[in-house]
Short mmCIF file of C-alpha atoms in Angstrom, two decimals:
data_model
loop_
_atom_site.label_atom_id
_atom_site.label_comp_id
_atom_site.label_asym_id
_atom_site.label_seq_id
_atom_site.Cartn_x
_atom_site.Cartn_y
_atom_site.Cartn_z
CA UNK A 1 34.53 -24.41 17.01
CA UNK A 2 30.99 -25.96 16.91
CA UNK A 3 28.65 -25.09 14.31
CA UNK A 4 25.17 -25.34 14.94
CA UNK A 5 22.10 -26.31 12.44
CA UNK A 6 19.02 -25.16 13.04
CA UNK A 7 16.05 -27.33 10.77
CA UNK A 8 14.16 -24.95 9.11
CA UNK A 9 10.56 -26.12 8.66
CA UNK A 10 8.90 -26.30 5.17
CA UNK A 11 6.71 -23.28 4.75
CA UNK A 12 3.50 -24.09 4.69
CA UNK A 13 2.20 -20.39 3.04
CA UNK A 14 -0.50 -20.60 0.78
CA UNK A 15 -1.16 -17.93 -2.19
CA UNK A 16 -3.60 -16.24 -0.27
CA UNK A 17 -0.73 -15.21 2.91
CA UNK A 18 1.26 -13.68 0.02
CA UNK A 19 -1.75 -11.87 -1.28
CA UNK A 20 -1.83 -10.79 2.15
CA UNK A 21 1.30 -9.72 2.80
CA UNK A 22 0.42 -6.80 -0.06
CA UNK A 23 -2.18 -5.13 1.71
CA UNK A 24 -4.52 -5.57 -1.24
CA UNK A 25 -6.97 -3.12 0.61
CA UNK A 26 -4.45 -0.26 0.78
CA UNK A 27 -2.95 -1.07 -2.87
CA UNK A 28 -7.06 -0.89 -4.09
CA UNK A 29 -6.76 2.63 -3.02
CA UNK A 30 -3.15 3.24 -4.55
CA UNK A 31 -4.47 1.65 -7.70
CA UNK A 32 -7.34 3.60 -8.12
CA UNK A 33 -5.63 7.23 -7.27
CA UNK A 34 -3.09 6.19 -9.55
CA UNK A 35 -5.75 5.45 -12.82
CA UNK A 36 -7.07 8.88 -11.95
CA UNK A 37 -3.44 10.46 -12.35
CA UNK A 38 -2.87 8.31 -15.54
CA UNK A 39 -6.58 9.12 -16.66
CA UNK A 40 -6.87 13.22 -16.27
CA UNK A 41 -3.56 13.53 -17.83
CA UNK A 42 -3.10 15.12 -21.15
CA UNK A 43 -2.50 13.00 -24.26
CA UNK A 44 -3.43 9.70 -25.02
CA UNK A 45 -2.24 6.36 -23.33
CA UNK A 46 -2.54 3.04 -25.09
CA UNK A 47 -4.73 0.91 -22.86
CA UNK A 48 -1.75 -1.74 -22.38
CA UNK A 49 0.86 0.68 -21.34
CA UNK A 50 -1.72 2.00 -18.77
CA UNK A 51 -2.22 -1.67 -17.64
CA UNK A 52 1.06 -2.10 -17.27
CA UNK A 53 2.04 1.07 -15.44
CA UNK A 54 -0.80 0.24 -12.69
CA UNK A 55 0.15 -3.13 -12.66
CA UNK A 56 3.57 -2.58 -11.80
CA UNK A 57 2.31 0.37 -9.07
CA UNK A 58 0.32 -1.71 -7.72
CA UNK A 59 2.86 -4.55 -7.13
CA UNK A 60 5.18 -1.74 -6.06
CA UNK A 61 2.78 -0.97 -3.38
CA UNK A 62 1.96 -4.41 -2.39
CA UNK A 63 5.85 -4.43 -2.21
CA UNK A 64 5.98 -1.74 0.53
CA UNK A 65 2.86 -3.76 2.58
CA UNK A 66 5.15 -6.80 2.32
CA UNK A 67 8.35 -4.78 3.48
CA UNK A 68 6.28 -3.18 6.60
CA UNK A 69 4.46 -6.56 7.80
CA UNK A 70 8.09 -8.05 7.55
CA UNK A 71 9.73 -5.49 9.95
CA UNK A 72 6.83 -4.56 11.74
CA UNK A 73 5.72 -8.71 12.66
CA UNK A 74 6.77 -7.56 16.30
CA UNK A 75 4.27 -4.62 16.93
CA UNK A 76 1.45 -6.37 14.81
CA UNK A 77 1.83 -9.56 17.19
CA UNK A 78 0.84 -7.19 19.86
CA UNK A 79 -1.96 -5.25 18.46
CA UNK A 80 -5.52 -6.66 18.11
CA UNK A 81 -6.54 -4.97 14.86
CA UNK A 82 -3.06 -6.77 13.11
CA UNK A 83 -2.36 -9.77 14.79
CA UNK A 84 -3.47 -12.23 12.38
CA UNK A 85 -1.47 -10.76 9.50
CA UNK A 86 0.12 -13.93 8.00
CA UNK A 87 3.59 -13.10 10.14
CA UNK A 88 2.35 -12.91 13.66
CA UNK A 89 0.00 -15.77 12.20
CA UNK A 90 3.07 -17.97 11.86
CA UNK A 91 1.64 -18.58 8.11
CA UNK A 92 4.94 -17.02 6.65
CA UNK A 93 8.34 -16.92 7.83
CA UNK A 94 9.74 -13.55 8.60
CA UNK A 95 12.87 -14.52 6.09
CA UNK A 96 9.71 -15.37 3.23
CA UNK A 97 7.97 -12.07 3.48
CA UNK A 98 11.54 -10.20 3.06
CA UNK A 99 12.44 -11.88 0.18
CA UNK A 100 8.69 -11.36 -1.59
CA UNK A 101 8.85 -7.61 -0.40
CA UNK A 102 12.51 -7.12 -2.24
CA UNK A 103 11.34 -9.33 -5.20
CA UNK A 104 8.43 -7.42 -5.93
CA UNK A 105 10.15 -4.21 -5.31
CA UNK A 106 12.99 -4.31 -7.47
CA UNK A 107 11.06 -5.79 -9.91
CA UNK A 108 8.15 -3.37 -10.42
CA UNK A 109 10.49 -0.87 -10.23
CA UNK A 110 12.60 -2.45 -13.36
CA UNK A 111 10.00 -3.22 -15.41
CA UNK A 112 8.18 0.13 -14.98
CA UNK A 113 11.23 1.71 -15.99
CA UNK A 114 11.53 -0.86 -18.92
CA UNK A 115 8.19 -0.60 -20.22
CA UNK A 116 6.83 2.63 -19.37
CA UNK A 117 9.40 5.67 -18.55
CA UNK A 118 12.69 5.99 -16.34
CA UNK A 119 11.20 9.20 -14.56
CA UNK A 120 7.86 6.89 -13.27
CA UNK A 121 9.96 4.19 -11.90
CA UNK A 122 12.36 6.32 -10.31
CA UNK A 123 9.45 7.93 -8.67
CA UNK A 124 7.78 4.28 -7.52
CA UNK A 125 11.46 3.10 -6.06
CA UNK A 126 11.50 6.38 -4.26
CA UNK A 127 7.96 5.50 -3.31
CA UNK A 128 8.35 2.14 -1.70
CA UNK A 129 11.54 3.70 0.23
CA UNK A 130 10.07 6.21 1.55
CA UNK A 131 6.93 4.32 2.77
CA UNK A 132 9.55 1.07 3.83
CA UNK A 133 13.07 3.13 5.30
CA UNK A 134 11.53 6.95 6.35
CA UNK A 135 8.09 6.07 7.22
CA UNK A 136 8.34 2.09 8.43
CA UNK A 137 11.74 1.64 9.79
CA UNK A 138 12.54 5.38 11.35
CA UNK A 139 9.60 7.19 12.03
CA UNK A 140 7.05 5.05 12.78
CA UNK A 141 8.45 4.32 16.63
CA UNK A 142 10.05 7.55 17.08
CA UNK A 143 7.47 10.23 16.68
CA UNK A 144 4.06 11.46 16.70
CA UNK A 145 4.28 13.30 13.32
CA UNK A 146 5.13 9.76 11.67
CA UNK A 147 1.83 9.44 9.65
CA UNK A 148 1.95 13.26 8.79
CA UNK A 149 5.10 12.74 7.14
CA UNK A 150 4.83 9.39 5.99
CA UNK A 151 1.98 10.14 4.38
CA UNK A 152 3.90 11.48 1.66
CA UNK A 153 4.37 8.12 0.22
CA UNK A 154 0.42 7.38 0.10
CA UNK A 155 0.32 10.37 -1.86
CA UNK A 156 2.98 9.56 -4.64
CA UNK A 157 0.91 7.27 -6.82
CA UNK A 158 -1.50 9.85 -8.29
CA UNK A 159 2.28 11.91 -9.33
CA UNK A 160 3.38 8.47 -10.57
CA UNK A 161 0.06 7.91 -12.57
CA UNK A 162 0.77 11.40 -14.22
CA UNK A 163 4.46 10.42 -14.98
CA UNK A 164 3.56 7.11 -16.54
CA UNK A 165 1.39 9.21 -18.92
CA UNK A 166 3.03 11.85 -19.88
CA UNK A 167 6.75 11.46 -18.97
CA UNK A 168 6.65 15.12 -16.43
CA UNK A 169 5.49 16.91 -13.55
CA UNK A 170 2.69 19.21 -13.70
CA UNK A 171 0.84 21.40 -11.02
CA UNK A 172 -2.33 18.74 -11.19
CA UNK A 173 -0.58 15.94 -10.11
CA UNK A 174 1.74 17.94 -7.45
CA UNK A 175 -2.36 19.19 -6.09
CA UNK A 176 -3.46 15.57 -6.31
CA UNK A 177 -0.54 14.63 -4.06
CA UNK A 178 -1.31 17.96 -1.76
CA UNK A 179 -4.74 16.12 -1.09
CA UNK A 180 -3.68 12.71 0.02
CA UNK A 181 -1.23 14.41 2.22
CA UNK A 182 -3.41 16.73 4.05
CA UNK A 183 -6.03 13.62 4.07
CA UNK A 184 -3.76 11.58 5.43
CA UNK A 185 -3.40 13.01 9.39
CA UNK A 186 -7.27 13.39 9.80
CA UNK A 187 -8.03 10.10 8.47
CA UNK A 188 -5.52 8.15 10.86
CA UNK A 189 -5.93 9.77 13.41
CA UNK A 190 -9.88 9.58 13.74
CA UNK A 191 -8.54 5.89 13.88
CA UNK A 192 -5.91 5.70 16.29
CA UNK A 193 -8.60 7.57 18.53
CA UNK A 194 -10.41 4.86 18.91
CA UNK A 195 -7.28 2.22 18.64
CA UNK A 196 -5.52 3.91 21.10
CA UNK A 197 -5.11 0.87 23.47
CA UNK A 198 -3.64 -0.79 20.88
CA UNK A 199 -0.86 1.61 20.05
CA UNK A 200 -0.22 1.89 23.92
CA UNK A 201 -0.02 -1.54 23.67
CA UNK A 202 2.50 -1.54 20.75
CA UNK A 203 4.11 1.07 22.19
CA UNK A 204 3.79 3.17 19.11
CA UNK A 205 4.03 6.89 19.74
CA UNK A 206 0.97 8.00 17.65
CA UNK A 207 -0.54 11.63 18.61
CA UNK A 208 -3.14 10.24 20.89
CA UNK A 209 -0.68 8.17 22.99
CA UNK A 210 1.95 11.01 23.54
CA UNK A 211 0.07 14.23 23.31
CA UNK A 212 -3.79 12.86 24.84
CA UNK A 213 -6.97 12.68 22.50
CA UNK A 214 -7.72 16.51 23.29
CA UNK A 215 -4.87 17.57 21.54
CA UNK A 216 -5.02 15.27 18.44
CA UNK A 217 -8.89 16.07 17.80
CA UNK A 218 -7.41 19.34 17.83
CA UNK A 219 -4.80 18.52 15.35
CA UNK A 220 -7.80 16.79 13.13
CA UNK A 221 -9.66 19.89 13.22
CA UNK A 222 -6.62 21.76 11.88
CA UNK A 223 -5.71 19.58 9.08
CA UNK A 224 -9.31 19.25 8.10
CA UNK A 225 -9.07 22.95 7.39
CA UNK A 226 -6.06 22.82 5.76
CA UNK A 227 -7.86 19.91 3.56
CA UNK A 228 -11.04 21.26 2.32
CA UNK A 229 -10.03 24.36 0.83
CA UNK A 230 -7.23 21.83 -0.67
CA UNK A 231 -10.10 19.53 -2.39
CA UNK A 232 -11.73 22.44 -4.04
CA UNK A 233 -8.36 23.78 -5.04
CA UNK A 234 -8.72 21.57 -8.87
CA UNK A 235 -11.91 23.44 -9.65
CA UNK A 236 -11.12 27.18 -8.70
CA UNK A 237 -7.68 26.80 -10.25
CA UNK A 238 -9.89 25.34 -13.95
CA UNK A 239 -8.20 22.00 -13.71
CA UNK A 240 -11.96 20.67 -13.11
CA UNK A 241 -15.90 21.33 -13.82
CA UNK A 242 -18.49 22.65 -11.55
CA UNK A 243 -19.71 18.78 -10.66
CA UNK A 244 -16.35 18.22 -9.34
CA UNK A 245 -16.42 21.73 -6.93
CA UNK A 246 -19.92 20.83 -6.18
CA UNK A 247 -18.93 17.43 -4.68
CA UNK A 248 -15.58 19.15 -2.84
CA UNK A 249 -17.69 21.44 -1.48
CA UNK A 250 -20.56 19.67 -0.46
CA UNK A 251 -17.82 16.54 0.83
CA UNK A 252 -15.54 19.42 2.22
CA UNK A 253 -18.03 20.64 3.86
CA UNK A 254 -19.33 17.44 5.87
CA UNK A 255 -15.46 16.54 6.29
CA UNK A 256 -15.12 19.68 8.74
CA UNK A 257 -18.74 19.57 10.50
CA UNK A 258 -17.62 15.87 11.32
CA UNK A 259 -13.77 16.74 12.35
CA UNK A 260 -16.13 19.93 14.69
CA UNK A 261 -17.94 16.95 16.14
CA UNK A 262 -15.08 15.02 17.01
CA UNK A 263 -13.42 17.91 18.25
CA UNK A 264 -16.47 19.11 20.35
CA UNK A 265 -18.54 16.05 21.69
CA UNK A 266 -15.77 14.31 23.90
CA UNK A 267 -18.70 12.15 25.52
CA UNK A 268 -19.28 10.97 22.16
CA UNK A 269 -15.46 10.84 20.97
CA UNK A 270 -15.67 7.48 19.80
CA UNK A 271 -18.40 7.48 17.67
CA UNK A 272 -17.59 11.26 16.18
CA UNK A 273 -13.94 9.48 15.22
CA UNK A 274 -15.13 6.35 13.90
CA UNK A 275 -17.56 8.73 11.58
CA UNK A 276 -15.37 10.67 10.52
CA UNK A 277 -12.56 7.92 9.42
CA UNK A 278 -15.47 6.02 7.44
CA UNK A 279 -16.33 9.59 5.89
CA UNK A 280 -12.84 10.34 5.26
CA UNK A 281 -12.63 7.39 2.86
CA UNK A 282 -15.86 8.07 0.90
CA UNK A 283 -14.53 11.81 0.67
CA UNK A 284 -11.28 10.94 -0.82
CA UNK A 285 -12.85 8.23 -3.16
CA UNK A 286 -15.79 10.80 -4.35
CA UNK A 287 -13.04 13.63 -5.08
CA UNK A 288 -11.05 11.04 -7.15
CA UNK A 289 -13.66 9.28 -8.62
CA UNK A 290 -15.27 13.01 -9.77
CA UNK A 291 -12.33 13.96 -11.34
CA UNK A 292 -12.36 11.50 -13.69
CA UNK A 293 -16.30 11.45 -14.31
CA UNK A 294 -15.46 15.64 -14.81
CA UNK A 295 -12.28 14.20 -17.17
CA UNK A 296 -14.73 11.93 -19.04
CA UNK A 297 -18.07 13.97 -19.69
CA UNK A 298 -15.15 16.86 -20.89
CA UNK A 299 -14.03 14.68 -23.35
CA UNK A 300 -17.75 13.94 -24.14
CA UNK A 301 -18.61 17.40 -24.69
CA UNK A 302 -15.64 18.14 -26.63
CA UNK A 303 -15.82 15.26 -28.74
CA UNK A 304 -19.38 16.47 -29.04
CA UNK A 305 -18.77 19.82 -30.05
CA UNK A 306 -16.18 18.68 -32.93
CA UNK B 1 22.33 -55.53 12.72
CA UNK B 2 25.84 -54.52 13.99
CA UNK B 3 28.61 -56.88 13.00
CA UNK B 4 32.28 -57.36 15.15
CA UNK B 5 34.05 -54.73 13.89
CA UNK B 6 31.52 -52.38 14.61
CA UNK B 7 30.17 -51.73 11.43
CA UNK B 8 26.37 -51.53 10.58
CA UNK B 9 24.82 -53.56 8.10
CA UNK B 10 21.91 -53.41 6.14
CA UNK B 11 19.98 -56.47 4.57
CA UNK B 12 19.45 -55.76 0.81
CA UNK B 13 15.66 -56.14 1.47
CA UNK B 14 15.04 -53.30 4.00
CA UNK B 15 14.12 -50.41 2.69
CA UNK B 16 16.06 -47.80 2.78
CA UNK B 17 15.27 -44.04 4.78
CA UNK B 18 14.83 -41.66 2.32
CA UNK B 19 17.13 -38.54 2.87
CA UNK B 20 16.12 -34.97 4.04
CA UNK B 21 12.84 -33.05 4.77
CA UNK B 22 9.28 -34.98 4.21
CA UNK B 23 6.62 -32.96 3.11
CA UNK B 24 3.39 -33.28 5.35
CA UNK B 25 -0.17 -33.13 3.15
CA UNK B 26 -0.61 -29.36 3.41
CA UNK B 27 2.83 -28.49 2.96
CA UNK B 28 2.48 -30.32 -0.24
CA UNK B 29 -0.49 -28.35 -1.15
CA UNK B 30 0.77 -25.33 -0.39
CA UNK B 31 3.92 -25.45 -2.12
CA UNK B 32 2.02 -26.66 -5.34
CA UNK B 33 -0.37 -23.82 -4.98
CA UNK B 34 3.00 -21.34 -4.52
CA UNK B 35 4.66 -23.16 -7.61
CA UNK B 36 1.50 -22.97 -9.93
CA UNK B 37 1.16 -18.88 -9.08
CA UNK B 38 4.91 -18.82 -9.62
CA UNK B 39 4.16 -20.05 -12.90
CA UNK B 40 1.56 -18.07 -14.08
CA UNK B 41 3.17 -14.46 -12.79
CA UNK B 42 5.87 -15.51 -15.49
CA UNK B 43 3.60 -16.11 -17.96
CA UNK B 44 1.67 -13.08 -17.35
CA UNK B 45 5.46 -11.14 -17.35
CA UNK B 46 6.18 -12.72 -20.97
CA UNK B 47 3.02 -12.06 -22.06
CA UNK B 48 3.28 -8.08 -21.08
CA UNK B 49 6.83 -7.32 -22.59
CA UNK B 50 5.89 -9.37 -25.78
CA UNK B 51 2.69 -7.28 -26.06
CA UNK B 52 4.64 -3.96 -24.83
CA UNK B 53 6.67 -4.36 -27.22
CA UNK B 54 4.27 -4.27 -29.63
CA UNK B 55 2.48 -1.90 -28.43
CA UNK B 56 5.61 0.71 -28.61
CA UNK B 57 7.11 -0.64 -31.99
CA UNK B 58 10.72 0.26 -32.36
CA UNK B 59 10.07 3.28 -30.00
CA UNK B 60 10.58 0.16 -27.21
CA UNK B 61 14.25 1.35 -27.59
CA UNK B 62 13.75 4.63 -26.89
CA UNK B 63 14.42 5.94 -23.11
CA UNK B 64 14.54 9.82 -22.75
CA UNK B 65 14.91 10.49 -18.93
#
């Protein structure tokens, strides 16, 4: 029997590849739709237990980024947009960025449920699986639909937010999560339109590769639909003031005239689609970031009338 | 220097080569940098369940699912 050893090189990873590896762009917008949960919901939450709760969602998150670069190092080597993540870089080892992904996964998950509530953790471990097992490792190379239903695990931090704070599940948080969800198809989609070449060159089977630009700006129409009526939902079912349904509307209402564009002007595809993915962003920030200003001058004008 | 039995020698004055992996420059950074970061995540983790724990008095003992 001969054994051999293969000398494995000293890494040469610097913070900043680790930082990396968490997607800190996609955890900024975790973070900040999980302070909204945490922030609208009833009761009060002492400022270090909501530090630690987003603290330990975002590392969750960051978690999940490090989990998908590590199994994913393959398809981002091949696609222009990805392939200088710190993996297909040769930065960090494949073996490093596993070990960081389950390291920061088991612990946010422990010390959420340590610090904070049992219910909030369980929904952050159930979180990063989804996003890492359902979304990463099974849909992701099998099927069109993969962002529709991994989206779901984009739109668990808001619910998680809510948990933290209050230790249940209401309807808010469960319409918060309905918002992400629906935003989630239009939004990547309007992106792979204009990536397409890379995700033929991946081979990843996202809706423009397998079913032809005609039918997703289709799809993006449809969702869009589905979405604005969604974003208004808070304010005609009184879990929000007018400012907020103003904003939906008005927002809502630019989200579908550019998702008609895209769908209509197919000499123009490109540009309609690369609109309407930096719209989509703003729109999902401004409906977040309303709810709390509506949470805030509520409080105001309570604590004004008292 | 080999001597008739085979054996190699090694005059007391040579230095001897140090065992396993040598570190280039950078790797040496970067390790430090890694270590240092190591460091202070603990810190900050201390830090958050002393204060926690605080924070929540003796309801830190309390878990209702």
């Amino acid at each position: 029997m001969s054994v051999t050893l293969t000398r494995v090189e000293p890494s040469i990873a610097g913070v900043g590849d680790y930082i990396e590896l968490m997607k800190p762009r996609v955890m900024s917008l975790v973070v900040f739709t999980a302070l909204v949960g945490l922030l609208i919901a009833p009761g009060h939450v002492h400022p270090m237990a909501a530090f630690t709760a987003l603290l330990c969602i975002a590392v969750g998150a960051g978690a999940a980024g490090a989990l998908n670069m590590w199994y994913d190092a393959d398809i981002d080597a091949r696609m222009t947009r990805t392939a200088a993540r710190p993996i297909p870089a040769g930065q960090v080892a494949p073996g490093e960025a596993l070990a960081f992904g389950l390291m920061l996964a088991v612990g946010s998950v422990v010390v959420l449920g340590l610090l904070i509530n049992i219910i909030a953790a369980a929904l952050l471990a159930v979180t990063i699986a989804f996003y890492v097992v359902v979304y990463t490792m099974w849909l992701k190379r099998r099927t069109p639909q993969n962002i529709v239903i991994g989206g779901a695990a984009g739109a668990l931090p808001p619910v998680i937010g809510w948990v933290a704070a209050t230790g249940s599940i209401a309807v808010e948080p469960v319409l918060l999560f309905a918002i992400i969800f629906f935003w989630t198809p239009p939004h990547f989609w309007a992106l792979s339109l204009y990536r397409t070449e890379d995700y033929v060159r991946a081979g990843i089977p996202m809706l423009p590769v397998v079913a032809g630009a005609r039918e997703t700006r289709r799809q993006i129409l449809l969702y869009t639909l589905l979405l604005a009526p969604l974003g208004v939902a808070p304010w005609l079912l009184g879990y929000a003031g007018l400012s907020y349904g103003v904003v939906a509307l008005a927002t809502g209402a630019i989200m579908i005239a550019l998702a008609l564009r895209v769908r209509v002007e197919e000499d123009r595809a490109h540009t309609a689609s690369k609109q309407l993915f930096g719209f989509s962003i703003l729109y999902l920030f401004l409906l977040f970031a309303m709810l709390l200003v509506d949470h805030a001058s509520g409080g105001l004008l309570s604590h004004c009338a008292a | 220097m080999t001597t008739m039995d085979g054996m190699v020698s090694v005059a007391m004055d040579e230095p001897k080569p140090e065992p396993g992996i040598k570190l280039t420059e950078q790797q040496q950074r970067a390790r430090r940098a890694r270590s240092i970061a190591i460091a202070v995540s603990l810190g900050v983790l201390v830090v958050l369940f002393y204060v926690m724990t605080l924070v929540k008095g003796p309801g830190v003992l309390v878990r209702p699912l």
